[in-house]
XYZ file of C-alpha atoms in Angstrom:
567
model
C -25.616 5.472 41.578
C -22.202 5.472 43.926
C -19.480 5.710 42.090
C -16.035 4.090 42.805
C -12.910 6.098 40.976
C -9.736 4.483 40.828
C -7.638 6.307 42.856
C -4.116 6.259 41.379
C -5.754 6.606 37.721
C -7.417 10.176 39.040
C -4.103 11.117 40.482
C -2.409 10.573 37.047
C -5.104 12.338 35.734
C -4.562 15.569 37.870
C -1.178 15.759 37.965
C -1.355 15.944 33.737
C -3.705 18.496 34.234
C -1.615 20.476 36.022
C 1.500 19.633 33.979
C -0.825 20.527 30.633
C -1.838 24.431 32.217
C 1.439 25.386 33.358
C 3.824 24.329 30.197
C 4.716 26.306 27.078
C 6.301 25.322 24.078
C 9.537 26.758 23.890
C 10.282 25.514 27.546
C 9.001 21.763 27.036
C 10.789 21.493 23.811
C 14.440 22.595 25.610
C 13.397 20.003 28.470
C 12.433 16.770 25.701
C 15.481 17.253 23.455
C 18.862 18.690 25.591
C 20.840 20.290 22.823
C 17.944 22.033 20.990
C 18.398 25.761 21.635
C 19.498 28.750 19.662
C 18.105 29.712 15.890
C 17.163 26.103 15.766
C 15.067 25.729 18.747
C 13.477 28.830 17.367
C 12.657 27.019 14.310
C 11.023 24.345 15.892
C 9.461 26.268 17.825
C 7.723 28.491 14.563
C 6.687 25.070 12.836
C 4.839 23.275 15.932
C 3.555 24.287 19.433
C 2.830 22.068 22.272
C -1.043 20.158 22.156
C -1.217 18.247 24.834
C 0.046 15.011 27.549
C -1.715 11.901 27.090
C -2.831 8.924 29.348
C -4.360 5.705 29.519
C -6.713 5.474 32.170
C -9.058 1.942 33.309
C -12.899 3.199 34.743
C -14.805 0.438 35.717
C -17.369 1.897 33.394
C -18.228 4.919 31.268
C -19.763 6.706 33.983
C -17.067 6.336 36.250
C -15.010 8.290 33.551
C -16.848 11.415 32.855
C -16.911 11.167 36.808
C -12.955 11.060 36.606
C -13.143 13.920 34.618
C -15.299 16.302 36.815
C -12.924 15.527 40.049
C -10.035 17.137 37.697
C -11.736 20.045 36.633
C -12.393 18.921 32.850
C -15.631 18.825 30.954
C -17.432 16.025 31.664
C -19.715 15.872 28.201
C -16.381 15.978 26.122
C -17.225 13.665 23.324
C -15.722 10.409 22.702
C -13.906 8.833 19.796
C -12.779 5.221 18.896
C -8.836 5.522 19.088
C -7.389 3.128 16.422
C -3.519 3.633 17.172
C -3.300 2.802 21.007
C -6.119 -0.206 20.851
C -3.645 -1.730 17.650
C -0.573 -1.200 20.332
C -2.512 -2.539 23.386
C -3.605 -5.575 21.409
C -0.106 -6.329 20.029
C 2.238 -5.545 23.460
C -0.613 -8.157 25.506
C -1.549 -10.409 22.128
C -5.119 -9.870 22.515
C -7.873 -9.513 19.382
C -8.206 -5.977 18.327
C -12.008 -6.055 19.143
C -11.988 -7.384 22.542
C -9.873 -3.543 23.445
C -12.652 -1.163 23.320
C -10.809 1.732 23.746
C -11.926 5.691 23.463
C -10.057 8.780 22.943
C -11.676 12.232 24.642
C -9.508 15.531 24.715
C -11.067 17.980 27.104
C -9.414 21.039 26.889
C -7.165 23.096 29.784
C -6.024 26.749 29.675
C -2.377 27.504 30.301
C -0.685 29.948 32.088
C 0.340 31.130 29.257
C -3.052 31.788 27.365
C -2.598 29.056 25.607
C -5.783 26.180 24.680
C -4.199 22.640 25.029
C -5.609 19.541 25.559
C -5.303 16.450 28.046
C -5.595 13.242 25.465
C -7.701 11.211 27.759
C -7.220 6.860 26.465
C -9.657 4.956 28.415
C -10.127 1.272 28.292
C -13.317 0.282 30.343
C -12.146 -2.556 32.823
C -14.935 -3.643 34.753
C -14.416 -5.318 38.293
C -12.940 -9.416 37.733
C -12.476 -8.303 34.188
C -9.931 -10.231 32.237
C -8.695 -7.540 31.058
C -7.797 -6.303 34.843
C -3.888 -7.566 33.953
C -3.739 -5.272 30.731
C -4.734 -2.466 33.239
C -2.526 -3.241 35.266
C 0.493 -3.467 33.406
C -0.008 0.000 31.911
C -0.282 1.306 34.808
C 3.187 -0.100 36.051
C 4.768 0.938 32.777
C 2.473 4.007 31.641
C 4.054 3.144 27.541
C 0.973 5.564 26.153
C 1.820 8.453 28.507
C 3.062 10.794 25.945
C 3.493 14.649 25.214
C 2.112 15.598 22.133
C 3.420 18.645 19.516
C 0.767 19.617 16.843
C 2.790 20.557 13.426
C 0.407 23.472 12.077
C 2.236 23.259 8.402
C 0.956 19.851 6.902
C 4.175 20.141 4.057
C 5.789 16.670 3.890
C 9.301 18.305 3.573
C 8.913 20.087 6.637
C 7.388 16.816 8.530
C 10.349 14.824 7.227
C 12.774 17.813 8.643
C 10.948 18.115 12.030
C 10.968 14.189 12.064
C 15.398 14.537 11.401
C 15.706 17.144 13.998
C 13.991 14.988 16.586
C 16.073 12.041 15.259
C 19.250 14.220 15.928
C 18.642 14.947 19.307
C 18.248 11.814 20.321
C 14.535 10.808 19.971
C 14.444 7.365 18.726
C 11.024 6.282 15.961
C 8.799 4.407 18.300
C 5.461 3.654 15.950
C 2.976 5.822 14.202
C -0.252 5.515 12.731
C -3.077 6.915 10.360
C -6.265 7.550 12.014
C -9.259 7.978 9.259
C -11.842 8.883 11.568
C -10.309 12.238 12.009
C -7.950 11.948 9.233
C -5.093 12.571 11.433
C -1.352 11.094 11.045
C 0.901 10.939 14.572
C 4.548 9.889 14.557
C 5.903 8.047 17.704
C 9.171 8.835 19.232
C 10.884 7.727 22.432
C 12.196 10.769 24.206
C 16.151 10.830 24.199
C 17.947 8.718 27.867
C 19.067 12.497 28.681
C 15.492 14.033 28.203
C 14.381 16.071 31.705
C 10.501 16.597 30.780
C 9.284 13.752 32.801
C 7.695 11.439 29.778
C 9.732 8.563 27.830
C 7.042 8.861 24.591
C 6.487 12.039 22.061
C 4.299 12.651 19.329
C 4.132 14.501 16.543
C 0.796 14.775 15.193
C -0.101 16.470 11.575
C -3.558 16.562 10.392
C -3.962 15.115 6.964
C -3.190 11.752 5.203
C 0.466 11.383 6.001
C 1.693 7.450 5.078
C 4.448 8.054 2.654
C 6.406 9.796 5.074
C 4.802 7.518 7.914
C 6.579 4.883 6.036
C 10.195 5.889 6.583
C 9.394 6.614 9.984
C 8.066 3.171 10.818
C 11.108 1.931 8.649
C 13.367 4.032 11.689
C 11.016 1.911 14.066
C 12.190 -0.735 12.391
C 15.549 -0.359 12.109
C 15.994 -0.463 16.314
C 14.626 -3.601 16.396
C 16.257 -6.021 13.746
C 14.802 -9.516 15.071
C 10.897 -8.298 14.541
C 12.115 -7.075 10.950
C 12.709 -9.861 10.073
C 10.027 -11.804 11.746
C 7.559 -9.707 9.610
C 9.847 -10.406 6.710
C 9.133 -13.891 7.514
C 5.830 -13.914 7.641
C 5.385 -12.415 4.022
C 3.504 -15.539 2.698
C 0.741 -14.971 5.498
C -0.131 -11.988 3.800
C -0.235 -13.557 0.784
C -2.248 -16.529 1.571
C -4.681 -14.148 3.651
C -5.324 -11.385 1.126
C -6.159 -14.661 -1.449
C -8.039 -16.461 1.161
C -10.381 -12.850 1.691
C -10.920 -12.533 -2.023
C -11.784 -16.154 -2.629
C -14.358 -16.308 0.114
C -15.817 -12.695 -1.643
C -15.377 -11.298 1.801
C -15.053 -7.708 0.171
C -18.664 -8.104 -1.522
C -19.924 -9.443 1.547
C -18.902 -6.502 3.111
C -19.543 -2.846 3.730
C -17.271 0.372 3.720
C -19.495 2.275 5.962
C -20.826 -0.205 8.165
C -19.634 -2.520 10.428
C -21.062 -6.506 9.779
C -21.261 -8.615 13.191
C -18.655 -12.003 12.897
C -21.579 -14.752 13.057
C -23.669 -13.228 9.693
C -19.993 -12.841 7.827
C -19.598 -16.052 8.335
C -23.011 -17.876 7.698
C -22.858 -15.432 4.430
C -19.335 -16.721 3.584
C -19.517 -20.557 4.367
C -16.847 -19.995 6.873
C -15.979 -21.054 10.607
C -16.966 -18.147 12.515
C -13.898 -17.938 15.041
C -10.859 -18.980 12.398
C -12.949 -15.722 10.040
C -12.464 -13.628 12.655
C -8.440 -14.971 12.773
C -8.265 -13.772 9.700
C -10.154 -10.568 9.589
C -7.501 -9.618 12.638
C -4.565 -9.970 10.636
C -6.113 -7.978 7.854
C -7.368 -5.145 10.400
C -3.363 -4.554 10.644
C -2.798 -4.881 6.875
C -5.344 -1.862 6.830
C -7.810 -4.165 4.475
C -10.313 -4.415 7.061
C -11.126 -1.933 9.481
C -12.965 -3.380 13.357
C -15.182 -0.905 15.828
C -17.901 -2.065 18.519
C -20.375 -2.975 15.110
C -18.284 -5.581 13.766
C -15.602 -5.286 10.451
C -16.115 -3.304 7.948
C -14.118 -2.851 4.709
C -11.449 -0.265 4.309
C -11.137 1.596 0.895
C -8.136 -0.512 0.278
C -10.040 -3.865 0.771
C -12.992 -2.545 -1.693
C -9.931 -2.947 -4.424
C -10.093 -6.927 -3.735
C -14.442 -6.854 -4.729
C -14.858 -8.339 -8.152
C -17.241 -5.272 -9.313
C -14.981 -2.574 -7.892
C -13.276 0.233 -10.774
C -9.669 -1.102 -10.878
C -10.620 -4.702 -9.064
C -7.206 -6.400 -7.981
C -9.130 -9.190 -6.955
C -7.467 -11.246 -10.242
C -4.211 -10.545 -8.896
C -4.610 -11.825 -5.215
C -6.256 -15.168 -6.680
C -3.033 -15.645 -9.020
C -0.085 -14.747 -6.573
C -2.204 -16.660 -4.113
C -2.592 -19.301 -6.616
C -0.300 -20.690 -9.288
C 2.249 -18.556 -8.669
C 2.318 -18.945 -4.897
C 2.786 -22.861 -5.389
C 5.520 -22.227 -7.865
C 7.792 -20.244 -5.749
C 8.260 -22.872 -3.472
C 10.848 -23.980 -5.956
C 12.742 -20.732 -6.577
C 15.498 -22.843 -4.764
C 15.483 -24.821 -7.189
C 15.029 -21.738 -9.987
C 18.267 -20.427 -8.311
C 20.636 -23.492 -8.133
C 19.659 -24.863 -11.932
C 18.641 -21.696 -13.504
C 15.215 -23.690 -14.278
C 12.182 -22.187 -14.155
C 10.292 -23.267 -10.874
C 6.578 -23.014 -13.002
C 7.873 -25.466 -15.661
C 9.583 -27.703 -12.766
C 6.328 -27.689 -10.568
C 3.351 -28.213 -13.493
C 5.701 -29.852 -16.208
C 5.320 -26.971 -18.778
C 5.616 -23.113 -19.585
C 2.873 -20.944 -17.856
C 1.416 -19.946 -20.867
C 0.667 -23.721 -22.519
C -0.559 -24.349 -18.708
C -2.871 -21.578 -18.544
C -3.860 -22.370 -22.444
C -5.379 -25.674 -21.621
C -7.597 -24.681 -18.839
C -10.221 -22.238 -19.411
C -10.763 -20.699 -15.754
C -6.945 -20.104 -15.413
C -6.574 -18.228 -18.658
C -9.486 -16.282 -17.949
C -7.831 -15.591 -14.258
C -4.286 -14.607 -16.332
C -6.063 -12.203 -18.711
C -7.835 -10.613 -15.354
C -4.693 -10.094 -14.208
C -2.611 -8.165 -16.574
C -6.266 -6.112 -17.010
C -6.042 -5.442 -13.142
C -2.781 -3.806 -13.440
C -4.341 -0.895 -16.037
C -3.738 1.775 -13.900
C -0.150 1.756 -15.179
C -1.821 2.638 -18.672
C -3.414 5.879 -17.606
C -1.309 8.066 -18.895
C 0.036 6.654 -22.237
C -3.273 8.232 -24.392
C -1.204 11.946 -23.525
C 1.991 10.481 -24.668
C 3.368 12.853 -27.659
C 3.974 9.459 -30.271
C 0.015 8.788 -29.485
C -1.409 12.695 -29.612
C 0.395 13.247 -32.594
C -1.204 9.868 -34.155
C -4.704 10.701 -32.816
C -4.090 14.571 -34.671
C -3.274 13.274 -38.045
C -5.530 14.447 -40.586
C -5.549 10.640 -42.419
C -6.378 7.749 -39.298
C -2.986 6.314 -37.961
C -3.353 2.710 -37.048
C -2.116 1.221 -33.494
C -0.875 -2.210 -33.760
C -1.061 -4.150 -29.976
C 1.453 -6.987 -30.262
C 0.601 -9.611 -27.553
C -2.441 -7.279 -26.357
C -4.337 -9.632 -24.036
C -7.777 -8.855 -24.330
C -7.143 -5.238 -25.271
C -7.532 -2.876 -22.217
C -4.533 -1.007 -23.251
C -5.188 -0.816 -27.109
C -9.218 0.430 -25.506
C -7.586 3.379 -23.907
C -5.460 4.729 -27.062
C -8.713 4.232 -28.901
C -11.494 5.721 -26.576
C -9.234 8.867 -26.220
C -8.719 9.450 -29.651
C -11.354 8.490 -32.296
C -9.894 8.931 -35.044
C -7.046 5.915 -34.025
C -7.803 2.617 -35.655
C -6.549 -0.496 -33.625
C -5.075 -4.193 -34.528
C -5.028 -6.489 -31.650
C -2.374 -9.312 -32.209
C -3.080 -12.076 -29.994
C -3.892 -16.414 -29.050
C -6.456 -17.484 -30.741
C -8.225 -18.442 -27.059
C -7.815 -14.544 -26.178
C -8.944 -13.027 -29.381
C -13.101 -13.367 -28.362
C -12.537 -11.824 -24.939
C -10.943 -9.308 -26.291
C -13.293 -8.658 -28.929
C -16.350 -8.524 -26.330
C -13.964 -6.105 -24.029
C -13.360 -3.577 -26.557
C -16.683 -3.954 -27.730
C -17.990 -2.961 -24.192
C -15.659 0.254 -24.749
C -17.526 1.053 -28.299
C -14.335 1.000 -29.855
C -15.002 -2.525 -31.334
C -16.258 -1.415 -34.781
C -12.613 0.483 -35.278
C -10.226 -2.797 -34.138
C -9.200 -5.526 -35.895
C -8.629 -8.721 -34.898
C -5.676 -10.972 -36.047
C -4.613 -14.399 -34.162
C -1.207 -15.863 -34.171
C 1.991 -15.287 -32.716
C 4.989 -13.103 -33.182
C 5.570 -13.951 -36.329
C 2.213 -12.810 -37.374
C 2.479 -9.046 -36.578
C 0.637 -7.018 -38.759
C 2.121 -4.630 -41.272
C 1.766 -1.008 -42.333
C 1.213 0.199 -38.932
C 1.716 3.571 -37.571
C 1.911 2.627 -33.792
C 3.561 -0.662 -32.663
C 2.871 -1.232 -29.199
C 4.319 -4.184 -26.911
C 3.024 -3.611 -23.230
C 4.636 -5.885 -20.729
C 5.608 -8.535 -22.883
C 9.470 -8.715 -23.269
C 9.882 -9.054 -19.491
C 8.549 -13.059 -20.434
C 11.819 -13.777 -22.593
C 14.964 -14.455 -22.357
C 17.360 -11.821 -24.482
C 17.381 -14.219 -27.536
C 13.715 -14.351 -28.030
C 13.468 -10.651 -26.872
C 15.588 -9.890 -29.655
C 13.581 -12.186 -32.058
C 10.542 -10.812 -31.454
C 12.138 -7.176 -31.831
C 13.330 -7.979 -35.571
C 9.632 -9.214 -36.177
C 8.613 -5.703 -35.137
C 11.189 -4.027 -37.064
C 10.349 -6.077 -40.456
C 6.284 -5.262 -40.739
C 7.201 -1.013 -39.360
C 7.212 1.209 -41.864
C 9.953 3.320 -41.534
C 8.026 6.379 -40.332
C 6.644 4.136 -37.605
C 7.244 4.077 -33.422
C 7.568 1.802 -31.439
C 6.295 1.848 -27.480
C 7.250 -0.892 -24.908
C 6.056 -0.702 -21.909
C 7.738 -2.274 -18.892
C 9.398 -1.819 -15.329
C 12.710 -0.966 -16.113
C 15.736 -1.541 -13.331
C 16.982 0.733 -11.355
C 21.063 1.542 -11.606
C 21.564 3.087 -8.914
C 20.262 0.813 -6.504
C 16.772 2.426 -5.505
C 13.401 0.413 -4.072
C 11.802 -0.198 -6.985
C 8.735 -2.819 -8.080
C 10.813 -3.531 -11.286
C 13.506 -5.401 -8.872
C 10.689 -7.689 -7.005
C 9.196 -8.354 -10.561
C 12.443 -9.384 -11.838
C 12.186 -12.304 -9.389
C 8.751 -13.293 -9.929
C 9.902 -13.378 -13.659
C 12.435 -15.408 -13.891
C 10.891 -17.986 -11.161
C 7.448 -18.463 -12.659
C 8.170 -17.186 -16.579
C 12.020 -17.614 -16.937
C 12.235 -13.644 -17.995
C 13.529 -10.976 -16.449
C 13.183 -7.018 -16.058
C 15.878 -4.989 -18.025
C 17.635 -1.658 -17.383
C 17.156 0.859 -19.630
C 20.390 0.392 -21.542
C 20.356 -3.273 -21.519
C 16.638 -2.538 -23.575
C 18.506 -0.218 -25.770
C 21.453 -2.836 -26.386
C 18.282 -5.412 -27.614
C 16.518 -2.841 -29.664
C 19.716 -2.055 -31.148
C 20.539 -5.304 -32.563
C 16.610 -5.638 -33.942
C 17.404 -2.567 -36.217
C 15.758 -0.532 -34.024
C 16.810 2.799 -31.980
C 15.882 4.081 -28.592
C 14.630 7.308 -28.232
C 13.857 8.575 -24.923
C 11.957 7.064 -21.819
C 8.538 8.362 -19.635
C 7.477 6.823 -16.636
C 4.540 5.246 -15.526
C 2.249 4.280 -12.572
C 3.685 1.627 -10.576
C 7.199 2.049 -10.995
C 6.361 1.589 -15.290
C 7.602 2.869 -17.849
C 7.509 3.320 -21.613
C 10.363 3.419 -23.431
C 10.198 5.497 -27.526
C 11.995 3.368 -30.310
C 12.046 3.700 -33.875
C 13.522 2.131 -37.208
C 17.290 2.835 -37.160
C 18.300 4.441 -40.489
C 19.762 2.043 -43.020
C 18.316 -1.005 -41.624
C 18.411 -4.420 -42.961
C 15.679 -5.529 -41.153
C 12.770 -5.085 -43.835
């Protein structure tokens, strides 16, 4: 069949070609950031070389491309990839869905003067004649944003990607956007070139192969930083997140779903109950929270969706359903939490969380999935030196777990170490879920099981343990429940707690956002380090030392302080 080219898209398309073949790195890099040159240049030069120009080209239809390709002198079977970055930056600069932008990547390679094999990064978005997508197309054209040059970094070492990201910063490239691409498990960093920059392109990128998002993350925070009025607009729009993730896991999107394999909108939603254009709504806005993933077969689940399916190792799927839940409702009033130092959960349902949850069946069960979800922060406490030497003894040591919920904690001390013998501690309502958990672990036949409350904690251990429970008291009952320890420990005894702890020194930390959530919904807080040692102190106890954790945790060593009273 004839074939019509776009004209001014096969003139862009030549004139990269020929910009491609007769660059080389050293050059280019002098040209993109004015200042670069000496030793330093050279170092830049050693870590990355020049890969390729990009451009976003609009053929009526596929074979109009590989037709665009042949009139340039590239390879017209060059295969074809989804590209996930520019069709997520397309689809938020026109505020179009993510799966109406079909877009494909192809890199058919050119040969420089200089020997060198580079590539021309060929975007193409299929427009086809009285498309409505003909005013996207046309607007790129005018403003060509994804023209870019592109410098491969050939050492994937996060310190030297953060110092190759600094020295692009410090000549004047400003953090334009970034992105991880699974498909070829690829992570590019977006710059725009510097005002003074003489290479002919306003966009750079620095691509590293590998999973890169930690140091992605600062990047995008740079991003960020230029444009104050859209931080905080995302800021804003925290509770959407919220609401959406809970709204996915409540529907049992993620078991509806597949990792692999993309599931078509209409069957979704007939397998759902839902309304099949507000699902897809939502499944956009989780295709940017990286939950979701969409191609030309429908949505599919990413690997950090599968952690919202009930059945999946490590389900979080508990936790979306309560922060979307109960404690979503009750921090509408951490206003009023702030102004009267009242708790917002007491002021919204008229008593403490726990009674609440007490009384009705599916919430407690919901709670106790909760703290279970969050196990991951457990993992390495069976290696802790306290527990090894326990689990070495020649006689059993016993591990007493104050306030153990339904015993995932007190499951791992015991399934690594078989000679440990366990008490559990807890509500009456918990005591038979925890009895069937830790039965399911075949360490049942080596716990016991004793109900009450903290003034009920058994004696004669050799292990006390209290995971994440004074971060629900104020100091005074923290302390109280502290001397109750101290009085049934033996004096050889120790003493783990296992918490966030605060930061001093005024690092990001999850400790900081849980002290909020504490004192709105529970009317606790998280402690620093000293401020624990100050409470164990006037229990009769003394800290020791402190390890950390998985998710900003940590588990803090106490034992009986010489001479004490409390007995």
């Amino acid at each position: 069949m004839m074939t019509t080219l776009p004209s001014g898209d096969v003139a862009r398309l030549r004139a990269t070609v020929d910009f491609v073949r007769e660059q080389d790195t050293p050059t280019l890099l002098s040209l993109l950031l004015p200042g670069l040159d000496g030793p330093e240049l050279r170092t830049v030069v050693d870590r990355c070389r020049f890969a390729h120009a990009a451009l976003l080209v609009f053929p009526p239809h596929p074979q109009a491309l590989r037709a665009m390709l042949t009139a340039c002198g590239l390879a017209s079977d060059t295969p074809a990839q989804p590209s996930v970055v520019v069709r997520e930056r397309l689809a938020l600069r026109h505020g179009r869905a993510v799966t109406e932008l079909d877009v494909e990547i192809l890199r058919p390679t050119v040969a420089g003067l200089d020997g060198a094999q580079r590539m021309v990064e060929v975007f193409a978005l299929t427009v086809p004649e009285g498309s409505q997508l003909t005013e996207i197309a046309e607007h790129e054209r005018a403003w060509q944003h994804e023209t870019h040059l592109a410098f491969e970094i050939e050492d994937p070492d996060p310190l030297l990607l953060r110092g190759l990201c600094a020295v692009f910063r410090r000549h004047g490239a400003v953090p334009d956007g970034g992105g991880y691409t699974p498909h070829e498990d690829g992570t590019v960093f977006y710059f725009a070139a510097p005002v003074d920059a003489k290479a002919g392109c306003r966009r750079v990128e620095l691509y590293v192969p590998g999973d890169h998002r930690d140091v992605l993350a600062a990047h995008l925070d740079g991003h960020r930083a230029q444009q104050p009025a859209e931080s905080l607009l995302r800021l804003l729009t925290g509770a959407w997140t919220t609401q959406a993730l809970a709204v996915f896991a409540q529907l049992r999107l993620p078991e509806a779903m597949d990792v692999a394999t993309g599931n078509r909108i209409e069957l979704l939603a007939r397998t759902v109950g839902a309304d099949p254009e507000n699902l897809a709504t939502l499944l956009r806005y989780l295709v940017m929270l990286d939950v979701v993933a969409a191609d030309r077969t429908g949505f599919r689940l990413t690997e950090l969706g599968a952690l919202l399916r009930a059945d999946s190792k490590g389900s979080m799927r508990p936790l979306a359903l309560m922060y979307g839940g109960p404690f979503y409702q009750s921090f509408a009033g951490l206003g009023h939490t702030v102004r009267t130092g009242q708790v917002a959960f007491d002021h919204l349902f008229g008593e403490n969380h726990f009674d609440h949850f007490a009384r009705d069946p599916e919430l407690a069960e919901l709670f106790d999935q909760s703290m279970a979800a969050s196990s991951h922060m457990f993992e390495p406490l069976p290696a802790h030196p306290v527990v090894m030497a326990a689990g070495r003894a020649p006689v059993p040591k016993t591990v007493v777990d104050v306030a153990g919920g339904t015993g995932e904690l007190l499951g791992r001390l015991l399934a690594a170490h078989p000679r440990l013998r366990g008490v559990l501690l807890e509500r009456p309502h918990v005591i038979e879920a925890a009895r069937r958990s830790l039965d399911a672990t075949g360490c049942g036949e080596r716990c016991a099981y004793r109900a009450g409350d903290f003034s009920d904690v058994p004696a004669d251990g050799d292990i006390y343990v209290l995971s994440r429970v004074l971060h629900d008291w104020d100091d005074d009952r923290c302390r109280e429940i502290l001397r109750h320890c101290a009085r049934a420990m033996p004096a050889h005894a120790d003493l783990l707690i296992v918490e966030r702890v605060l930061p001093t020194d005024g690092s990001i930390s999850l400790a900081t956002s849980w002290d909020l959530h504490m004192m709105c919904n529970v009317g606790g807080r998280e402690r620093s380090a000293d401020h624990y040692a100050r409470l164990l102190d006037a229990a009769g106890l003394t800290y020791v030392d402190r390890s950390p954790l998985p998710l900003d945790g940590s588990v803090m060593h106490a034992r009986k302080t010489a001479g004490s009273s409390m007995t």
